[in-house]
């Protein structure tokens, strides 16, 4: 039986494919006909506007910040190139965007994801306006009475010479990339966050665009790829939120309904219920109850025999075996039931809660650890004369 790709790597597939397609298009792609030549210049505008629109529509604040930053960077650099690739405005804008785009992503990653329409969301607009005014002021050095010519000497320093990406920009890209991976890295969950993986891949795509900005088409193609990655990441994130249970990491009720609709004539359904779950919550608190659900979900996720586990709701789970009879599924379910029972769960009490901890038999002192017994009950059924559909 072929090995499944680890869930943590699934969000990486689409961004990697987009970057590979961009590189392949540049390497072997034929020149566009004259009627489509405008796509090279105006295609990125459409993709980045679409990325911003998708982020806004799906209420993803971090993706909107990234898409907006990319759009402003692309517009600013294209305008600056009208003065010549070696002109001071072009060099100044380029040096600014390679620092500001990753800096904006870092700021978005440091703040909690609160969506697009939240209290005081205008602060991002003010920040964007401030960045635009700062870049315009610097780029117009020597061409207006307000902007002094001292900036020419600053950008002649070897640290800020560009392209390729000046060193402050490379450091900013590296910091933002690490921050995105840190946010995406699966800790308690069994899957990585698609949006943060997408942000990391977007930064990689835009970095490639900046490193080879002097080559015809590279800047536009890879900036477009970065925008396309954001679109896919937002869609993947929204799909995950709709179809995957956030607490346990298992597919949720909606995913189960889709799986049931696609069943053939032979299958087995198992309903799993955590025993005395209300007592866990009442005695130990909802935080311990959540840990119990995670424990059971982790064991169910490893069920053998082709079974697939779902979070049905509350303390109930469903395991679906396609193409298997109840007799074939029972041994695998018994392994899971036994694994949950034998595992046990250790609850630790800190010094502040020692008074509420159970007392030891010797001396009556509080025990700072308690092993909780967790068991599940499983009901198994398959289609028959009296119950022909999954609902029955």
Coordinates of C-alpha atoms in Angstrom, one line a residue:
X1 CA 0.0 0.0 0.0
X2 CA 1.6 3.4 -1.0
X3 CA 2.6 5.7 1.8
X4 CA 0.6 8.8 2.3
X5 CA 2.4 12.2 2.2
X6 CA 2.8 13.6 5.8
X7 CA -0.1 16.0 6.5
X8 CA 2.4 18.7 7.4
X9 CA 3.8 18.7 3.8
X10 CA 0.4 18.9 2.0
X11 CA 0.2 22.7 2.0
X12 CA 3.7 22.9 0.4
X13 CA 2.7 21.1 -2.9
X14 CA 0.7 23.9 -4.5
X15 CA 3.2 26.7 -3.8
X16 CA 6.1 24.6 -5.0
X17 CA 4.2 23.7 -8.2
X18 CA 3.5 27.4 -8.9
X19 CA 7.1 28.4 -8.4
X20 CA 8.3 25.5 -10.6
X21 CA 5.8 26.5 -13.3
X22 CA 7.0 30.1 -13.2
X23 CA 10.6 29.0 -13.6
X24 CA 9.7 26.5 -16.4
X25 CA 7.7 29.2 -18.3
X26 CA 10.8 31.5 -18.2
X27 CA 13.2 28.8 -19.2
X28 CA 11.3 27.2 -22.1
X29 CA 8.2 29.2 -22.7
X30 CA 7.8 30.7 -26.2
X31 CA 7.6 34.4 -26.7
X32 CA 4.1 35.8 -26.5
X33 CA 2.5 37.0 -29.8
X34 CA 2.1 40.7 -30.3
X35 CA -1.6 40.6 -29.4
X36 CA -0.7 39.2 -25.9
X37 CA 2.5 41.1 -25.2
X38 CA 0.6 43.3 -22.7
X39 CA 0.3 40.3 -20.3
X40 CA 3.9 40.6 -19.4
X41 CA 3.3 44.1 -17.9
X42 CA -0.3 44.0 -16.9
X43 CA -0.7 40.4 -16.0
X44 CA 0.9 40.9 -12.5
X45 CA -1.6 43.7 -11.8
X46 CA -4.5 41.4 -12.4
X47 CA -3.1 38.6 -10.3
X48 CA -2.2 40.8 -7.4
X49 CA -5.5 42.6 -7.5
X50 CA -7.2 39.2 -7.5
X51 CA -5.1 38.1 -4.5
X52 CA -6.1 41.2 -2.6
X53 CA -9.8 40.7 -3.5
X54 CA -9.7 37.0 -2.5
X55 CA -8.0 37.9 0.8
X56 CA -10.6 40.6 1.5
X57 CA -13.5 38.4 0.5
X58 CA -12.4 35.5 2.8
X59 CA -11.5 37.9 5.6
X60 CA -7.8 37.0 5.8
X61 CA -5.9 39.9 7.2
X62 CA -2.4 38.6 6.8
X63 CA -3.0 37.6 3.2
X64 CA -4.4 41.1 2.5
X65 CA -1.4 42.8 4.0
X66 CA 0.9 40.6 1.9
X67 CA -1.1 41.1 -1.3
X68 CA -1.4 44.8 -0.8
X69 CA 2.4 45.1 -0.1
X70 CA 3.2 43.2 -3.3
X71 CA 0.8 45.3 -5.4
X72 CA 2.2 48.6 -4.1
X73 CA 5.8 47.3 -4.6
X74 CA 5.1 46.3 -8.2
X75 CA 3.3 49.5 -9.1
X76 CA 6.1 51.6 -7.4
X77 CA 8.9 49.8 -9.2
X78 CA 7.2 49.9 -12.6
X79 CA 6.7 53.6 -12.3
X80 CA 10.2 54.2 -11.1
X81 CA 11.6 52.2 -14.1
X82 CA 10.2 54.9 -16.4
X83 CA 13.1 57.0 -15.3
X84 CA 15.6 54.3 -16.3
X85 CA 16.7 51.1 -14.6
X86 CA 19.9 52.7 -13.5
X87 CA 18.3 55.9 -12.3
X88 CA 18.2 57.0 -8.7
X89 CA 14.4 56.7 -8.4
X90 CA 14.5 53.1 -9.6
X91 CA 17.3 52.2 -7.3
X92 CA 15.7 53.9 -4.3
X93 CA 12.3 52.3 -4.9
X94 CA 13.9 48.9 -5.4
X95 CA 15.9 49.1 -2.1
X96 CA 12.7 50.3 -0.3
X97 CA 10.4 47.5 -1.5
X98 CA 12.8 44.7 -0.7
X99 CA 12.8 45.9 2.9
X100 CA 9.2 47.0 3.3
X101 CA 7.4 44.0 1.8
X102 CA 9.0 41.4 4.2
X103 CA 8.8 43.9 7.1
X104 CA 5.0 44.2 6.5
X105 CA 4.7 40.4 6.5
X106 CA 6.7 40.2 9.8
X107 CA 4.4 42.8 11.4
X108 CA 1.3 40.8 10.2
X109 CA 2.7 37.6 11.6
X110 CA 3.5 39.1 14.9
X111 CA -0.1 40.3 15.4
X112 CA -3.0 37.9 15.9
X113 CA -5.1 37.1 12.9
X114 CA -8.2 39.2 13.4
X115 CA -9.5 39.3 9.8
X116 CA -9.9 42.3 7.6
X117 CA -12.8 44.1 9.2
X118 CA -11.9 44.5 12.8
X119 CA -11.5 47.3 15.4
X120 CA -9.0 50.0 14.3
X121 CA -8.2 48.2 11.0
X122 CA -7.5 51.6 9.5
X123 CA -4.1 51.5 11.1
X124 CA -2.9 49.3 8.2
X125 CA -4.1 51.8 5.7
X126 CA -2.3 54.6 7.6
X127 CA 0.9 52.5 7.6
X128 CA 0.7 51.8 3.9
X129 CA 0.1 55.5 3.2
X130 CA 3.1 56.4 5.4
X131 CA 5.3 53.9 3.5
X132 CA 4.2 55.2 0.1
X133 CA 4.9 58.8 1.1
X134 CA 8.3 57.9 2.6
X135 CA 9.4 56.1 -0.6
X136 CA 8.1 58.9 -2.8
X137 CA 10.1 61.4 -0.7
X138 CA 13.3 59.4 -0.9
X139 CA 12.9 58.7 -4.6
X140 CA 12.4 62.3 -5.5
X141 CA 15.7 63.4 -3.8
X142 CA 17.3 66.2 -5.7
X143 CA 14.1 66.7 -7.9
X144 CA 12.1 68.7 -5.4
X145 CA 12.7 71.4 -2.7
X146 CA 11.4 69.1 0.0
X147 CA 13.6 66.0 -0.6
X148 CA 17.3 66.7 -0.1
X149 CA 20.0 65.3 -2.3
X150 CA 21.7 63.6 0.7
X151 CA 19.9 60.4 -0.2
X152 CA 22.1 59.9 -3.3
X153 CA 25.1 59.3 -1.1
X154 CA 23.2 56.9 1.1
X155 CA 22.1 54.7 -1.8
X156 CA 25.6 54.7 -3.3
X157 CA 26.9 52.7 -0.2
X158 CA 27.7 49.2 -1.1
X159 CA 25.2 47.8 1.4
X160 CA 22.3 49.4 -0.5
X161 CA 23.5 48.9 -4.1
X162 CA 20.9 47.1 -6.2
X163 CA 19.9 45.0 -7.9
X164 CA 20.4 42.2 -7.0
X165 CA 18.7 42.5 -3.6
X166 CA 20.7 44.7 -1.2
X167 CA 21.8 43.1 2.0
X168 CA 19.2 44.8 4.3
X169 CA 16.6 43.4 2.0
X170 CA 18.1 39.9 2.1
X171 CA 18.1 40.0 5.9
X172 CA 14.5 41.2 6.0
X173 CA 13.5 38.4 3.6
X174 CA 15.3 35.8 5.7
X175 CA 13.6 37.1 8.9
X176 CA 10.1 37.1 7.4
X177 CA 10.6 33.6 5.9
X178 CA 11.7 32.2 9.3
X179 CA 8.8 33.9 11.0
X180 CA 6.3 32.5 8.5
X181 CA 7.6 29.0 8.9
X182 CA 7.6 29.3 12.7
X183 CA 3.9 30.3 12.5
X184 CA 3.1 27.4 10.2
X185 CA 5.1 24.7 11.9
X186 CA 2.7 22.1 13.3
X187 CA 3.1 21.9 17.0
X188 CA 0.0 20.3 18.7
X189 CA -1.8 19.9 15.4
X190 CA -1.1 17.3 12.8
X191 CA -1.1 19.7 9.9
X192 CA 0.7 22.9 9.0
X193 CA -1.2 26.2 8.5
X194 CA -1.7 26.6 4.7
X195 CA -1.8 30.4 4.9
X196 CA 1.5 30.8 6.7
X197 CA 3.1 28.2 4.4
X198 CA 1.8 30.3 1.5
X199 CA 3.3 33.5 3.0
X200 CA 6.7 31.8 3.2
X201 CA 6.4 30.6 -0.4
X202 CA 5.2 34.1 -1.5
X203 CA 8.3 35.6 0.1
X204 CA 10.5 33.0 -1.7
X205 CA 8.8 33.9 -5.0
X206 CA 9.2 37.7 -4.6
X207 CA 12.8 37.2 -3.4
X208 CA 13.6 35.4 -6.7
X209 CA 11.8 38.2 -8.6
X210 CA 14.0 40.8 -6.8
X211 CA 17.3 38.8 -7.2
X212 CA 16.9 38.6 -10.9
X213 CA 15.0 41.9 -11.5
X214 CA 17.4 43.0 -14.3
X215 CA 16.5 40.0 -16.4
X216 CA 13.5 40.6 -18.8
X217 CA 10.3 39.1 -17.5
X218 CA 11.6 37.6 -14.2
X219 CA 10.3 40.3 -12.0
X220 CA 6.8 40.2 -13.4
X221 CA 6.6 36.4 -13.7
X222 CA 7.7 35.7 -10.2
X223 CA 5.7 38.6 -8.7
X224 CA 2.7 37.1 -10.4
X225 CA 3.6 33.7 -9.0
X226 CA 3.8 35.2 -5.5
X227 CA 0.3 36.6 -6.0
X228 CA -1.0 33.3 -7.3
X229 CA 0.5 31.5 -4.2
X230 CA -1.4 33.8 -1.9
X231 CA -4.7 33.1 -3.8
X232 CA -4.2 29.3 -3.4
X233 CA -3.1 29.7 0.2
X234 CA -6.3 31.6 1.2
X235 CA -8.5 29.0 -0.6
X236 CA -6.6 26.2 1.1
X237 CA -6.9 27.9 4.5
X238 CA -10.7 28.4 4.0
X239 CA -11.1 24.8 2.9
X240 CA -9.2 23.6 6.0
X241 CA -11.4 25.8 8.3
X242 CA -14.6 24.4 6.7
X243 CA -13.6 20.7 6.5
X244 CA -11.2 20.2 9.4
X245 CA -11.8 20.3 13.1
X246 CA -9.5 22.9 14.7
X247 CA -9.2 21.2 18.1
X248 CA -8.3 17.7 17.0
X249 CA -7.0 18.2 13.5
X250 CA -9.3 15.5 12.2
X251 CA -11.6 16.0 9.2
X252 CA -14.9 17.5 10.4
X253 CA -18.6 16.9 10.0
X254 CA -18.8 18.5 6.5
X255 CA -15.9 16.3 5.3
X256 CA -17.7 13.2 6.7
X257 CA -20.9 14.1 4.8
X258 CA -18.9 14.3 1.5
X259 CA -17.3 11.0 2.2
X260 CA -20.7 9.3 3.0
X261 CA -22.1 10.6 -0.3
X262 CA -19.4 8.9 -2.2
X263 CA -19.7 5.4 -0.6
X264 CA -20.1 2.2 -2.6
X265 CA -22.3 -0.7 -1.7
X266 CA -19.9 -2.1 1.0
X267 CA -18.7 -0.1 3.9
X268 CA -18.5 0.0 7.7
X269 CA -19.4 2.9 10.0
X270 CA -18.1 3.1 13.5
X271 CA -19.3 5.7 16.1
X272 CA -16.9 6.3 18.9
X273 CA -18.0 8.0 22.1
X274 CA -15.7 9.1 25.0
X275 CA -17.0 7.5 28.2
X276 CA -18.0 9.8 31.0
X277 CA -16.8 12.9 29.1
X278 CA -19.1 15.3 31.0
X279 CA -17.6 14.0 34.2
X280 CA -14.1 14.9 32.9
X281 CA -15.2 18.4 32.2
X282 CA -17.1 18.9 35.5
X283 CA -14.3 17.5 37.6
X284 CA -11.1 18.7 35.8
X285 CA -12.2 21.6 33.7
X286 CA -12.7 22.1 29.9
X287 CA -9.0 22.4 29.3
X288 CA -8.5 18.8 30.5
X289 CA -11.6 17.8 28.4
X290 CA -9.9 19.2 25.3
X291 CA -6.8 17.2 26.1
X292 CA -8.9 14.0 26.3
X293 CA -10.4 14.8 22.9
X294 CA -7.0 15.3 21.4
X295 CA -5.7 12.0 22.9
X296 CA -8.6 10.1 21.5
X297 CA -8.3 11.8 18.1
X298 CA -4.6 11.0 17.8
X299 CA -5.3 7.3 18.4
X300 CA -8.2 7.3 15.9
X301 CA -6.1 9.0 13.3
X302 CA -3.7 6.0 13.4
X303 CA -6.4 3.4 12.8
X304 CA -5.4 0.7 10.4
X305 CA -7.3 -1.4 7.8
X306 CA -8.1 1.6 5.6
X307 CA -10.2 3.4 8.2
X308 CA -10.6 7.2 8.2
X309 CA -11.5 9.1 11.3
X310 CA -13.7 12.2 11.6
X311 CA -14.8 14.5 14.4
X312 CA -18.5 14.1 14.5
X313 CA -19.2 16.6 17.2
X314 CA -18.8 17.0 21.0
X315 CA -17.2 13.8 22.3
X316 CA -18.3 11.7 19.4
X317 CA -16.1 10.6 16.5
X318 CA -16.8 8.5 13.3
X319 CA -14.5 6.0 11.7
X320 CA -15.3 5.1 8.1
X321 CA -14.1 1.9 6.4
X322 CA -14.8 1.9 2.6
X323 CA -15.0 -1.5 1.0
X324 CA -14.8 -3.4 4.3
X325 CA -17.3 -5.4 6.3
X326 CA -17.9 -4.9 10.1
X327 CA -16.1 -8.2 10.7
X328 CA -13.0 -6.9 8.9
X329 CA -13.1 -3.6 10.6
X330 CA -13.6 -4.8 14.2
X331 CA -10.0 -6.0 14.9
X332 CA -8.6 -2.6 13.9
X333 CA -11.2 -0.7 16.0
X334 CA -10.4 -2.9 19.0
X335 CA -6.8 -2.0 18.6
X336 CA -7.7 1.7 18.8
X337 CA -10.0 1.1 21.8
X338 CA -7.3 -0.8 23.7
X339 CA -4.7 1.8 22.8
X340 CA -6.8 4.6 24.3
X341 CA -7.5 2.6 27.5
X342 CA -3.9 1.6 28.0
X343 CA -2.4 5.1 27.4
X344 CA -3.9 7.0 30.3
X345 CA -3.4 10.7 30.7
X346 CA -1.3 12.5 33.3
X347 CA -2.6 15.6 34.8
X348 CA -0.1 17.8 36.6
X349 CA -0.9 20.3 39.2
X350 CA 1.3 23.3 39.8
X351 CA 2.1 24.8 43.2
X352 CA -0.7 27.4 42.9
X353 CA -3.3 24.7 42.4
X354 CA -1.8 22.2 44.8
X355 CA -4.7 22.7 47.3
X356 CA -7.2 21.4 44.7
X357 CA -5.1 18.3 43.9
X358 CA -6.0 14.9 45.3
X359 CA -4.3 13.9 48.5
X360 CA -1.8 11.1 48.8
X361 CA -2.5 8.2 51.2
X362 CA 0.7 8.9 53.2
X363 CA 0.8 12.2 55.1
X364 CA -2.2 13.7 53.3
X365 CA 0.1 15.9 51.1
X366 CA -1.2 16.9 47.7
X367 CA -0.2 14.7 44.7
X368 CA 1.1 16.9 42.0
X369 CA 0.4 14.3 39.3
X370 CA -2.7 12.3 38.7
X371 CA -3.2 9.6 36.0
X372 CA -6.6 9.8 34.4
X373 CA -8.2 6.8 32.9
X374 CA -9.7 7.4 29.4
X375 CA -11.9 4.9 27.7
X376 CA -14.1 4.9 24.6
X377 CA -17.1 2.9 23.5
X378 CA -17.5 2.0 19.8
X379 CA -20.6 1.0 17.9
X380 CA -20.1 -0.7 14.5
X381 CA -22.6 -1.2 11.7
X382 CA -22.7 -1.9 8.0
X383 CA -25.5 -1.7 5.4
X384 CA -28.1 -4.4 5.6
X385 CA -31.8 -5.2 5.2
X386 CA -33.0 -2.9 8.0
X387 CA -30.4 -0.1 7.5
X388 CA -29.5 0.5 3.9
X389 CA -28.1 4.1 4.0
X390 CA -25.4 5.7 6.2
X391 CA -28.0 7.8 7.9
X392 CA -30.1 4.8 8.8

